[in-house]
Coordinates of C-alpha atoms in Angstrom, one line a residue:
Chain B
M1 CA 147.6 6.7 62.1
W2 CA 151.0 5.9 61.0
I3 CA 152.3 2.1 62.1
A4 CA 155.5 0.1 61.9
V5 CA 156.3 -3.2 60.2
K6 CA 158.4 -5.4 59.8
T7 CA 158.9 -6.8 56.5
E8 CA 160.6 -9.6 55.8
Q9 CA 161.3 -11.1 59.2
N10 CA 157.4 -10.5 60.4
Q11 CA 156.2 -13.5 58.6
S12 CA 158.0 -15.5 60.2
P13 CA 157.4 -17.6 63.1
N14 CA 154.7 -15.4 65.3
P15 CA 155.6 -11.6 65.3
Y16 CA 152.7 -11.3 68.1
E17 CA 153.7 -14.4 70.5
Q18 CA 157.5 -12.7 69.3
R19 CA 156.7 -9.7 70.6
E20 CA 154.3 -10.9 74.1
K21 CA 157.5 -13.0 74.6
E22 CA 159.4 -9.8 75.0
A23 CA 157.3 -8.3 77.5
E24 CA 157.3 -11.3 79.5
F25 CA 160.8 -10.9 79.6
I26 CA 161.4 -7.1 79.7
K27 CA 158.6 -8.2 82.9
T28 CA 160.2 -10.1 84.6
R29 CA 164.3 -8.5 83.7
M30 CA 163.5 -5.5 85.1
G31 CA 161.0 -7.2 88.1
K32 CA 164.2 -7.8 89.7
I33 CA 165.5 -4.1 90.6
K34 CA 164.2 -2.0 92.5
H35 CA 164.1 1.5 91.8
K36 CA 163.9 2.7 87.8
I37 CA 164.9 6.3 87.4
A38 CA 164.0 8.7 84.2
V39 CA 166.8 11.3 83.4
I40 CA 164.8 13.5 80.7
S41 CA 165.6 17.1 79.4
G42 CA 163.4 18.3 77.3
K43 CA 167.2 20.6 74.9
G44 CA 169.9 18.6 74.3
G45 CA 173.3 20.0 75.8
V46 CA 171.9 20.8 79.0
G47 CA 174.4 17.3 80.5
K48 CA 171.6 14.7 81.2
S49 CA 173.8 12.3 81.1
L50 CA 176.6 14.3 83.1
V51 CA 173.5 14.0 85.5
S52 CA 172.7 10.2 85.6
V53 CA 176.9 9.9 86.0
N54 CA 176.9 12.0 88.9
L55 CA 173.7 11.4 90.5
A56 CA 174.3 6.6 89.7
V57 CA 178.0 7.3 91.2
G58 CA 176.6 9.4 94.4
L59 CA 174.4 6.6 94.3
A60 CA 176.7 3.6 95.0
M61 CA 178.9 6.6 97.3
N62 CA 175.9 6.0 99.3
G63 CA 176.6 2.8 100.0
R64 CA 175.5 0.5 96.8
V65 CA 178.9 -0.6 95.0
D66 CA 177.3 -2.6 91.8
E67 CA 173.7 -2.1 92.7
V68 CA 173.5 1.3 91.0
A69 CA 172.8 1.0 87.1
I70 CA 172.1 3.6 84.1
L71 CA 171.1 2.5 80.3
D72 CA 172.7 4.7 77.8
A73 CA 168.9 5.4 75.4
D74 CA 170.8 8.0 74.0
L75 CA 170.7 6.0 70.7
T76 CA 172.4 8.7 68.5
G77 CA 174.6 10.1 71.0
P78 CA 175.4 8.0 74.0
C79 CA 177.9 9.5 76.4
V80 CA 178.0 7.6 79.3
P81 CA 180.8 5.2 78.3
K82 CA 183.5 8.3 77.7
M83 CA 181.8 9.8 80.7
L84 CA 183.0 6.7 83.4
G85 CA 185.7 5.8 81.0
L86 CA 184.6 3.2 79.6
K87 CA 185.7 4.4 75.5
G88 CA 186.6 1.3 74.0
K89 CA 184.5 -1.3 75.9
R90 CA 182.4 -3.4 74.8
L91 CA 179.3 -5.7 76.3
D92 CA 179.3 -10.0 76.4
V93 CA 176.8 -10.9 74.8
S94 CA 176.2 -14.2 75.1
P95 CA 172.1 -17.4 74.9
A96 CA 172.0 -16.2 78.4
G97 CA 171.9 -12.3 77.7
M98 CA 174.0 -9.0 77.8
F99 CA 176.0 -8.3 80.3
P100 CA 177.1 -4.1 81.7
V101 CA 179.7 -3.3 81.4
T102 CA 181.2 -1.9 85.2
A103 CA 182.9 1.2 85.9
D104 CA 185.6 1.8 88.4
V105 CA 183.3 3.3 90.9
G106 CA 180.5 0.3 90.9
V107 CA 178.3 1.9 89.3
K108 CA 176.8 -1.2 85.3
V109 CA 176.4 0.6 82.6
V110 CA 175.1 -0.2 78.9
S111 CA 174.9 1.9 76.2
M112 CA 174.9 1.5 72.2
D113 CA 178.0 2.3 72.2
F114 CA 179.6 -1.0 73.3
L115 CA 178.0 -1.9 70.3
L116 CA 179.5 0.1 67.7
P117 CA 182.4 -0.6 65.7
T118 CA 184.2 2.4 64.8
E119 CA 183.4 6.1 68.0
D120 CA 183.0 7.9 64.5
S121 CA 180.0 5.1 63.1
P122 CA 176.6 6.9 63.6
V123 CA 173.6 5.0 64.9
I124 CA 171.7 6.5 60.8
W125 CA 167.9 4.4 62.5
R126 CA 164.8 5.3 62.0
G127 CA 162.4 5.5 65.1
P128 CA 161.2 2.4 64.9
L129 CA 164.1 0.5 64.7
K130 CA 165.3 2.5 67.8
M131 CA 162.5 1.3 69.1
S132 CA 163.0 -2.6 68.9
A133 CA 166.6 -1.6 70.0
I134 CA 165.7 -0.5 73.2
R135 CA 163.3 -3.5 73.4
Q136 CA 166.0 -5.9 73.1
F137 CA 168.3 -4.0 76.5
L138 CA 165.0 -4.3 78.0
A139 CA 164.7 -7.1 77.6
N140 CA 167.3 -8.8 77.3
V141 CA 170.1 -7.1 79.6
A142 CA 171.2 -10.2 82.5
W143 CA 171.6 -6.5 84.9
G144 CA 171.4 -8.8 87.7
P145 CA 170.2 -7.7 91.5
L146 CA 170.3 -4.1 91.5
E147 CA 168.8 -0.6 93.7
F148 CA 169.0 1.7 91.0
L149 CA 168.9 2.0 87.3
L150 CA 168.7 5.5 86.4
I151 CA 167.9 5.2 82.1
D152 CA 169.3 8.6 80.9
L153 CA 166.7 9.2 77.7
P154 CA 167.2 10.8 74.7
P155 CA 166.4 15.0 74.7
G156 CA 162.9 14.9 73.9
T157 CA 159.7 14.3 72.7
G158 CA 160.8 11.9 70.6
D159 CA 160.6 8.1 70.0
E160 CA 163.4 7.0 72.3
G161 CA 161.2 8.7 75.4
L162 CA 158.0 7.1 74.7
S163 CA 159.5 3.2 73.5
I164 CA 160.6 3.0 78.0
L165 CA 158.4 4.8 79.1
Q166 CA 154.8 2.8 77.3
L167 CA 157.4 0.1 78.2
L168 CA 158.0 0.0 81.3
P169 CA 154.0 2.1 82.9
E170 CA 156.0 0.8 86.9
M171 CA 158.5 3.1 86.3
D172 CA 159.2 5.3 89.6
G173 CA 159.8 8.4 88.3
V174 CA 161.3 10.8 86.0
V175 CA 164.2 13.3 87.0
I176 CA 164.6 16.8 84.2
V177 CA 167.2 18.2 84.1
T178 CA 167.2 22.3 83.0
I179 CA 169.9 25.2 83.0
P180 CA 169.0 28.5 83.4
S181 CA 168.2 30.3 80.6
E182 CA 164.5 30.7 79.4
V183 CA 165.0 29.7 76.2
S184 CA 165.4 26.1 77.7
Q185 CA 162.3 26.6 79.7
S186 CA 159.6 26.1 76.7
V187 CA 160.9 23.4 76.2
V188 CA 161.0 21.6 79.4
K189 CA 157.8 22.5 80.1
K190 CA 156.8 20.0 77.0
A191 CA 159.0 17.8 79.0
I192 CA 157.0 17.8 81.6
T193 CA 153.7 18.0 79.5
F194 CA 155.2 14.6 78.1
A195 CA 155.4 13.4 81.4
R196 CA 152.0 13.2 83.2
K197 CA 150.9 12.6 80.1
M198 CA 152.5 9.7 80.2
N199 CA 151.2 8.8 83.8
V200 CA 155.2 8.9 85.6
P201 CA 154.8 10.7 88.6
I202 CA 157.8 13.7 88.8
F203 CA 160.5 13.9 91.2
G204 CA 161.2 17.0 89.9
I205 CA 163.5 19.2 88.3
V206 CA 167.1 20.2 88.2
E207 CA 169.5 23.2 87.1
N208 CA 172.8 22.7 86.1
M209 CA 175.2 25.2 85.0
S210 CA 173.2 27.8 87.1
G211 CA 176.7 30.1 87.8
M212 CA 180.0 30.0 87.7
V213 CA 182.7 30.9 90.1
C214 CA 185.5 32.9 88.3
P215 CA 188.2 30.2 89.2
H216 CA 191.4 33.5 88.8
C217 CA 188.8 35.9 91.1
G218 CA 186.3 33.8 92.4
E219 CA 183.3 36.2 91.5
V220 CA 180.0 34.9 90.2
V221 CA 178.9 34.5 86.4
D222 CA 175.5 33.6 85.2
V223 CA 177.1 31.8 82.7
F224 CA 173.3 31.1 80.9
S225 CA 171.5 33.1 83.3
R226 CA 169.9 32.7 86.4
G227 CA 167.2 31.0 88.2
G228 CA 165.2 30.3 85.6
G229 CA 164.9 26.2 86.4
R230 CA 162.9 27.3 90.1
K231 CA 160.4 29.0 87.9
V232 CA 159.8 26.7 85.5
A233 CA 158.9 23.9 88.3
D234 CA 157.0 26.8 90.4
E235 CA 155.4 27.2 87.9
M236 CA 154.7 24.0 86.8
G237 CA 153.7 22.5 90.3
V238 CA 156.9 20.7 90.5
E239 CA 159.1 19.6 93.2
F240 CA 163.0 21.8 92.5
L241 CA 165.3 19.4 93.2
G242 CA 168.1 21.9 93.7
S243 CA 170.7 23.5 91.7
I244 CA 174.1 22.6 90.2
P245 CA 177.4 25.1 89.8
L246 CA 179.0 24.5 86.7
D247 CA 182.1 23.8 87.6
P248 CA 185.6 23.8 84.3
R249 CA 186.3 20.8 86.2
V250 CA 183.6 19.2 85.7
S251 CA 183.8 19.5 81.9
A252 CA 187.4 18.5 82.2
D253 CA 187.4 15.5 84.7
S254 CA 184.5 14.1 81.8
D255 CA 186.7 14.2 78.4
E256 CA 189.0 12.1 80.9
G257 CA 187.6 9.9 82.6
V258 CA 186.3 10.0 86.0
P259 CA 183.3 11.2 87.9
F260 CA 182.9 14.3 89.4
I261 CA 181.4 13.6 92.4
K262 CA 184.1 10.9 92.8
K263 CA 187.4 13.2 92.0
H264 CA 186.2 16.4 94.0
P265 CA 183.6 15.5 96.3
D266 CA 184.1 19.1 98.4
S267 CA 183.8 21.5 95.3
P268 CA 179.7 22.7 96.0
A269 CA 178.8 21.2 93.1
S270 CA 179.5 17.3 94.1
Q271 CA 177.5 18.3 97.4
A272 CA 175.4 19.7 95.4
F273 CA 174.6 16.2 93.5
M274 CA 174.4 14.7 96.9
R275 CA 171.8 16.8 98.2
V276 CA 170.0 15.9 95.0
V277 CA 170.6 12.0 95.5
E278 CA 169.7 12.1 99.5
K279 CA 166.1 13.9 97.8
I280 CA 166.0 11.1 95.4
E281 CA 166.9 8.1 97.8
K282 CA 163.9 9.7 100.2
K283 CA 161.5 9.7 97.7
V284 CA 162.1 6.9 96.6
E285 CA 161.7 5.0 100.7
E286 CA 158.8 7.5 100.2
R287 CA 157.0 5.3 97.6
C288 CA 157.7 1.9 99.0
Chain K
M5 CA 163.7 -4.0 57.8
W6 CA 161.4 -1.6 58.7
I7 CA 158.9 -0.1 56.8
A8 CA 156.8 2.6 57.5
V9 CA 153.0 2.0 56.0
K10 CA 150.2 4.8 56.7
T11 CA 146.8 2.9 58.3
E12 CA 143.3 4.0 56.8
Q13 CA 144.6 6.7 54.4
N14 CA 146.8 5.6 52.3
Q15 CA 144.3 3.1 50.2
S16 CA 142.9 7.0 49.2
P17 CA 143.5 8.0 45.9
N18 CA 147.0 7.0 44.7
P19 CA 149.1 7.4 47.7
Y20 CA 152.2 6.9 45.4
E21 CA 151.1 10.0 43.6
Q22 CA 150.5 11.5 46.1
R23 CA 154.4 11.2 47.2
E24 CA 155.5 11.7 44.0
K25 CA 153.3 15.3 43.7
E26 CA 154.5 16.2 46.9
A27 CA 158.2 15.3 45.3
E28 CA 157.9 17.9 42.7
F29 CA 156.0 20.7 45.4
I30 CA 159.5 20.0 47.1
K31 CA 161.4 19.8 43.8
T32 CA 160.5 23.5 42.6
R33 CA 159.9 25.3 45.8
M34 CA 163.5 24.9 47.1
G35 CA 164.2 25.8 43.2
K36 CA 163.4 28.9 43.7
I37 CA 165.4 29.1 46.5
K38 CA 169.6 30.4 45.5
H39 CA 171.3 28.6 48.3
K40 CA 170.2 26.0 51.5
I41 CA 172.3 24.7 53.8
A42 CA 172.3 23.3 57.4
V43 CA 173.2 23.4 59.7
I44 CA 173.5 20.2 62.4
S45 CA 175.2 19.0 65.3
G46 CA 176.4 15.7 66.6
K47 CA 175.9 16.3 70.3
G48 CA 171.9 18.5 71.3
G49 CA 172.4 22.1 73.5
V50 CA 175.6 23.4 71.8
G51 CA 174.0 26.6 70.8
K52 CA 173.2 25.2 66.5
S53 CA 169.8 27.7 67.3
L54 CA 171.8 30.1 68.9
V55 CA 174.5 29.5 65.8
S56 CA 171.9 29.0 62.9
V57 CA 170.0 32.2 64.7
N58 CA 172.9 34.7 64.7
L59 CA 174.9 33.5 60.8
A60 CA 171.7 34.1 59.7
V61 CA 170.9 37.4 61.0
G62 CA 174.9 38.0 60.1
L63 CA 173.6 37.3 56.3
A64 CA 171.2 39.8 56.7
M65 CA 173.0 42.3 58.1
N66 CA 175.2 42.3 55.1
G67 CA 172.8 43.6 52.5
R68 CA 170.4 40.2 52.3
V69 CA 167.3 41.6 54.1
D70 CA 164.9 39.3 54.0
E71 CA 166.5 37.3 51.8
V72 CA 168.1 35.4 54.5
A73 CA 165.2 31.7 56.0
I74 CA 165.5 29.6 58.7
L75 CA 163.0 26.2 58.8
D76 CA 163.8 25.1 61.7
A77 CA 163.5 21.3 61.7
D78 CA 163.9 20.3 65.9
L79 CA 160.6 19.2 66.1
T80 CA 160.4 18.6 69.3
G81 CA 162.0 21.0 70.5
P82 CA 161.2 24.5 68.0
C83 CA 164.0 27.3 69.7
V84 CA 164.6 30.0 66.8
P85 CA 160.8 31.7 66.7
K86 CA 162.0 32.7 71.4
M87 CA 165.8 33.8 70.3
L88 CA 164.7 36.7 67.5
G89 CA 161.4 37.3 69.9
L90 CA 158.6 35.4 67.7
K91 CA 157.2 33.8 70.5
G92 CA 153.7 33.9 70.3
K93 CA 153.8 34.0 66.1
R94 CA 151.3 31.8 64.1
L95 CA 152.2 30.7 60.0
D96 CA 149.9 32.1 57.6
V97 CA 148.0 28.6 55.9
S98 CA 145.8 30.1 53.2
P99 CA 145.1 27.2 49.9
A100 CA 148.2 29.0 48.2
G101 CA 150.7 27.5 50.8
M102 CA 151.8 28.3 54.3
F103 CA 153.7 31.8 55.1
P104 CA 156.6 32.7 57.3
V105 CA 157.3 34.8 59.8
T106 CA 159.2 37.6 59.3
A107 CA 161.6 39.5 62.2
D108 CA 162.1 43.0 62.8
V109 CA 165.7 41.6 61.2
G110 CA 165.0 41.1 58.1
V111 CA 164.8 36.8 59.0
K112 CA 161.5 34.8 58.2
V113 CA 161.1 31.8 59.9
V114 CA 159.0 29.0 59.8
S115 CA 159.4 26.5 63.3
M116 CA 156.4 23.8 64.4
D117 CA 156.3 26.2 67.0
F118 CA 154.6 28.6 65.4
L119 CA 151.5 25.6 65.1
L120 CA 152.3 23.8 68.3
P121 CA 148.5 24.6 71.0
T122 CA 150.0 26.1 73.0
E123 CA 153.8 26.6 75.0
D124 CA 153.6 23.4 77.1
S125 CA 152.7 20.8 74.2
P126 CA 154.8 18.4 73.2
V127 CA 155.5 17.5 69.5
I128 CA 155.4 13.4 70.6
W129 CA 155.6 12.1 67.0
R130 CA 156.9 8.6 65.9
G131 CA 159.4 9.4 63.7
P132 CA 157.2 8.6 60.4
L133 CA 155.5 12.1 61.2
K134 CA 157.7 13.8 61.7
M135 CA 159.2 12.8 57.8
S136 CA 155.9 13.5 56.8
A137 CA 155.3 17.4 58.9
I138 CA 159.3 18.3 57.0
R139 CA 158.0 16.7 53.7
Q140 CA 155.4 19.3 54.3
F141 CA 157.1 22.2 55.5
L142 CA 159.2 21.8 52.3
A143 CA 156.6 21.9 49.5
N144 CA 154.1 24.0 51.0
V145 CA 156.2 26.8 52.7
A146 CA 155.8 30.2 50.1
W147 CA 159.4 31.3 51.6
G148 CA 159.2 34.3 48.7
P149 CA 162.6 35.3 46.5
L150 CA 165.6 33.9 49.0
E151 CA 169.3 33.8 49.1
F152 CA 169.7 31.6 51.4
L153 CA 168.4 28.9 53.4
L154 CA 169.4 28.1 56.8
I155 CA 168.9 24.6 57.6
D156 CA 168.0 24.2 62.1
L157 CA 168.6 20.8 62.7
P158 CA 168.5 18.3 65.4
P159 CA 170.7 17.0 67.5
G160 CA 171.3 13.4 66.8
T161 CA 171.7 11.4 63.6
G162 CA 168.0 10.5 63.7
D163 CA 164.9 10.7 61.7
E164 CA 164.3 15.0 61.1
G165 CA 168.1 15.0 59.0
L166 CA 167.7 11.8 57.4
S167 CA 164.8 13.3 56.0
I168 CA 166.4 16.9 55.2
L169 CA 169.1 15.5 53.6
Q170 CA 167.6 12.6 51.6
L171 CA 164.9 15.1 50.2
L172 CA 167.0 17.4 48.9
P173 CA 170.2 16.4 47.4
E174 CA 171.4 19.4 45.7
M175 CA 172.4 21.3 49.6
D176 CA 174.9 23.6 49.1
G177 CA 176.7 21.8 52.3
V178 CA 176.3 22.0 56.4
V179 CA 178.2 23.6 59.1
I180 CA 178.8 22.0 62.3
V181 CA 178.5 23.0 65.2
T182 CA 180.1 21.7 68.9
I183 CA 181.8 23.0 71.4
P184 CA 185.5 22.5 72.8
S185 CA 186.1 19.4 74.7
E186 CA 185.9 16.1 73.8
V187 CA 182.9 14.2 75.3
S188 CA 181.5 16.4 72.7
Q189 CA 184.0 15.3 70.4
S190 CA 182.9 11.5 69.7
V191 CA 179.2 12.4 68.6
V192 CA 180.7 15.5 66.1
K193 CA 183.2 12.3 64.2
K194 CA 179.5 10.8 63.9
A195 CA 178.0 14.0 62.6
I196 CA 180.7 14.4 60.2
T197 CA 180.5 10.6 59.1
F198 CA 176.4 10.6 58.4
A199 CA 176.4 13.6 55.9
R200 CA 180.1 12.3 53.6
K201 CA 177.6 8.9 54.1
M202 CA 174.1 10.8 52.5
N203 CA 177.0 12.8 50.3
V204 CA 176.1 16.6 51.4
P205 CA 179.0 18.2 51.2
I206 CA 181.0 19.8 53.9
F207 CA 181.6 23.6 55.0
G208 CA 183.0 23.0 58.4
I209 CA 182.7 23.3 61.3
V210 CA 182.4 26.0 63.9
E211 CA 183.4 25.6 67.8
N212 CA 180.7 27.5 70.2
M213 CA 181.3 29.0 73.9
S214 CA 184.3 28.4 73.2
G215 CA 186.7 30.7 75.7
M216 CA 184.6 32.7 78.6
V217 CA 186.5 35.9 79.6
C218 CA 185.2 36.8 82.8
P219 CA 183.3 40.1 83.2
H220 CA 184.4 40.6 86.6
C221 CA 189.1 39.8 85.9
G222 CA 188.7 39.6 82.4
E223 CA 190.5 36.6 82.6
V224 CA 189.6 33.8 80.5
V225 CA 188.0 30.8 81.7
D226 CA 188.1 27.9 80.1
V227 CA 183.8 26.8 81.2
F228 CA 184.7 24.3 78.7
S229 CA 187.9 22.2 78.3
R230 CA 190.1 24.2 74.9
G231 CA 190.4 23.3 72.1
G232 CA 188.5 20.4 70.4
G233 CA 186.2 21.9 67.7
R234 CA 189.7 22.2 65.7
K235 CA 191.2 19.2 67.0
V236 CA 188.1 16.9 65.6
A237 CA 188.4 18.7 62.6
D238 CA 192.0 17.9 61.1
E239 CA 191.8 14.5 63.0
M240 CA 188.6 14.4 60.2
G241 CA 189.8 16.4 57.3
V242 CA 187.3 19.5 57.6
E243 CA 187.8 22.1 57.8
F244 CA 187.8 24.8 60.7
L245 CA 185.5 27.7 60.3
G246 CA 186.1 29.4 63.4
S247 CA 186.0 29.3 67.5
I248 CA 183.4 31.6 68.9
P249 CA 183.5 33.1 72.5
L250 CA 180.8 32.7 75.5
D251 CA 179.9 35.5 75.9
P252 CA 176.7 35.5 78.9
R253 CA 175.7 38.1 77.0
V254 CA 174.3 36.0 74.1
S255 CA 172.3 33.4 76.9
A256 CA 170.7 37.1 79.0
D257 CA 169.6 37.9 74.6
S258 CA 168.6 34.8 73.7
D259 CA 165.9 34.9 76.2
E260 CA 164.8 38.4 75.1
G261 CA 164.4 37.6 72.3
V262 CA 167.4 39.4 70.4
P263 CA 169.9 38.3 68.0
F264 CA 173.6 39.1 69.4
I265 CA 175.1 40.0 66.4
K266 CA 172.5 42.9 65.8
K267 CA 172.9 43.8 69.7
H268 CA 176.9 43.5 70.6
P269 CA 177.8 44.3 66.5
D270 CA 181.4 45.3 67.9
S271 CA 181.3 42.2 70.6
P272 CA 184.5 39.3 70.0
A273 CA 181.6 36.9 69.7
S274 CA 180.2 38.8 67.1
Q275 CA 182.7 39.7 64.9
A276 CA 183.3 35.6 65.7
F277 CA 180.4 35.2 63.9
M278 CA 180.4 37.5 60.9
R279 CA 184.1 35.7 60.3
V280 CA 182.1 32.0 60.0
V281 CA 179.7 34.5 57.8
E282 CA 181.8 36.1 55.1
K283 CA 183.7 32.2 55.4
I284 CA 179.7 30.6 53.9
E285 CA 179.7 33.4 50.8
K286 CA 182.6 32.5 50.2
K287 CA 181.9 28.9 49.7
V288 CA 179.0 29.8 47.9
E289 CA 180.2 31.1 45.9
E290 CA 183.3 28.8 44.7
R291 CA 180.4 26.4 43.9
C292 CA 177.6 28.9 42.0

């Protein structure tokens, strides 16, 4: 078995005491948040951050302005700030803790991106360092009163996911994001097995990029095949939360930093997001 | 600074000697491979594995059958076997080493997927364990004579990428894959900075999913915005290797396990792949 050991400073005061103190901080901080939901995917690039952002904005639009937050835990490729028009913002750090940045739409955000020196800086971090960053976010961010915290985990079943699920055993549930193609589904099965091993309730699967209506002729194009999300949900005995159609305006809006669900509320994709939001609201109510 | 320490076994024989022996093995094995190219992306899901597979098949089609290989180093979400119709295959392991699986198209493959017990098994591994797996792949796979080894790295600037680039300082170059949207570009810049920090030559940027021709009306739809790849190449002073148009048949072919470039050689996407292949051939010749 491998363990992580901190050199130099690990003799300082008492590392075990420090770690316990941190765990207590995390418990206190997280105890103030009503519902904690992890958004995961097996494969990258299926639109996990996009789904997190639009679900968060949808939850805020349903009467929870400033009571919804996103923890962008994808430390190596944080995209959430850009999608919410928060590029270049900085976390407010004081002895009382770190304070999230609030987007116009009433969603609070904490992201590694707010701590990086320049836009081009990569976070070249070994696993144990990443874990330590996530622990610090969980222990030290002063979120204020929150109804929902969505945790946007990096793809795969690596370090970040492990740390957060281990640190937050009282997670309400996970939402799994996928795209319709079969190549993605074998990775999704891995993600489901992973969540089950961690004993976290699975809310269900959202299929993103699910067929596109051609803006020129109105016909549907299955850009990334068809039906893989529902198929894997059935096979693994997990609820299917819905399909989000692919809309070229989603990518354009993300580039502009405006959440799609806010800018195009009447589009089929936004309505599909809202149906997932309502299913999540129902699920957390049932758990109370 | 954090370091990784192996408990229990790390007292056994002599860990430093063992590590040195492994490094020697890696040097010998890798020395037999003419060209080593890493395929990286900042963001996940931009089609990095798809690009790796089609470039490898393109290199094989250009007179190198059985002399091209892919190391699928995305340990948490290995997709290459599925795309080459090798799902369910197993690595042949003997005292002489591990032997790659060869696809019909004349491309050899090594992937964590060949070692996992079931399709659903996630690789829930901490960073140091992953590094150890990659080291073992590099030291112990008996590739046979190879012209090209493409190393399909996981997205981000995390452990796998770090290990491989550190272990293979004589890498010919890296190919960076992105999609046209701006949200992806900030992550691509991080990847470029990362490769530069590691002193690895950058061959250039491939823009994947670059505009789709609607199969119903023939009009072009910019599904993921437009032109981001060339823009970031210009901004960062990196060569632009080409755009691969989005074709719904690519996803369908991948699901079937048939490389697109082989099945639809006359399509614009395949021709675009071939132009990138030729640029890579020229680049490695220039380096000789």
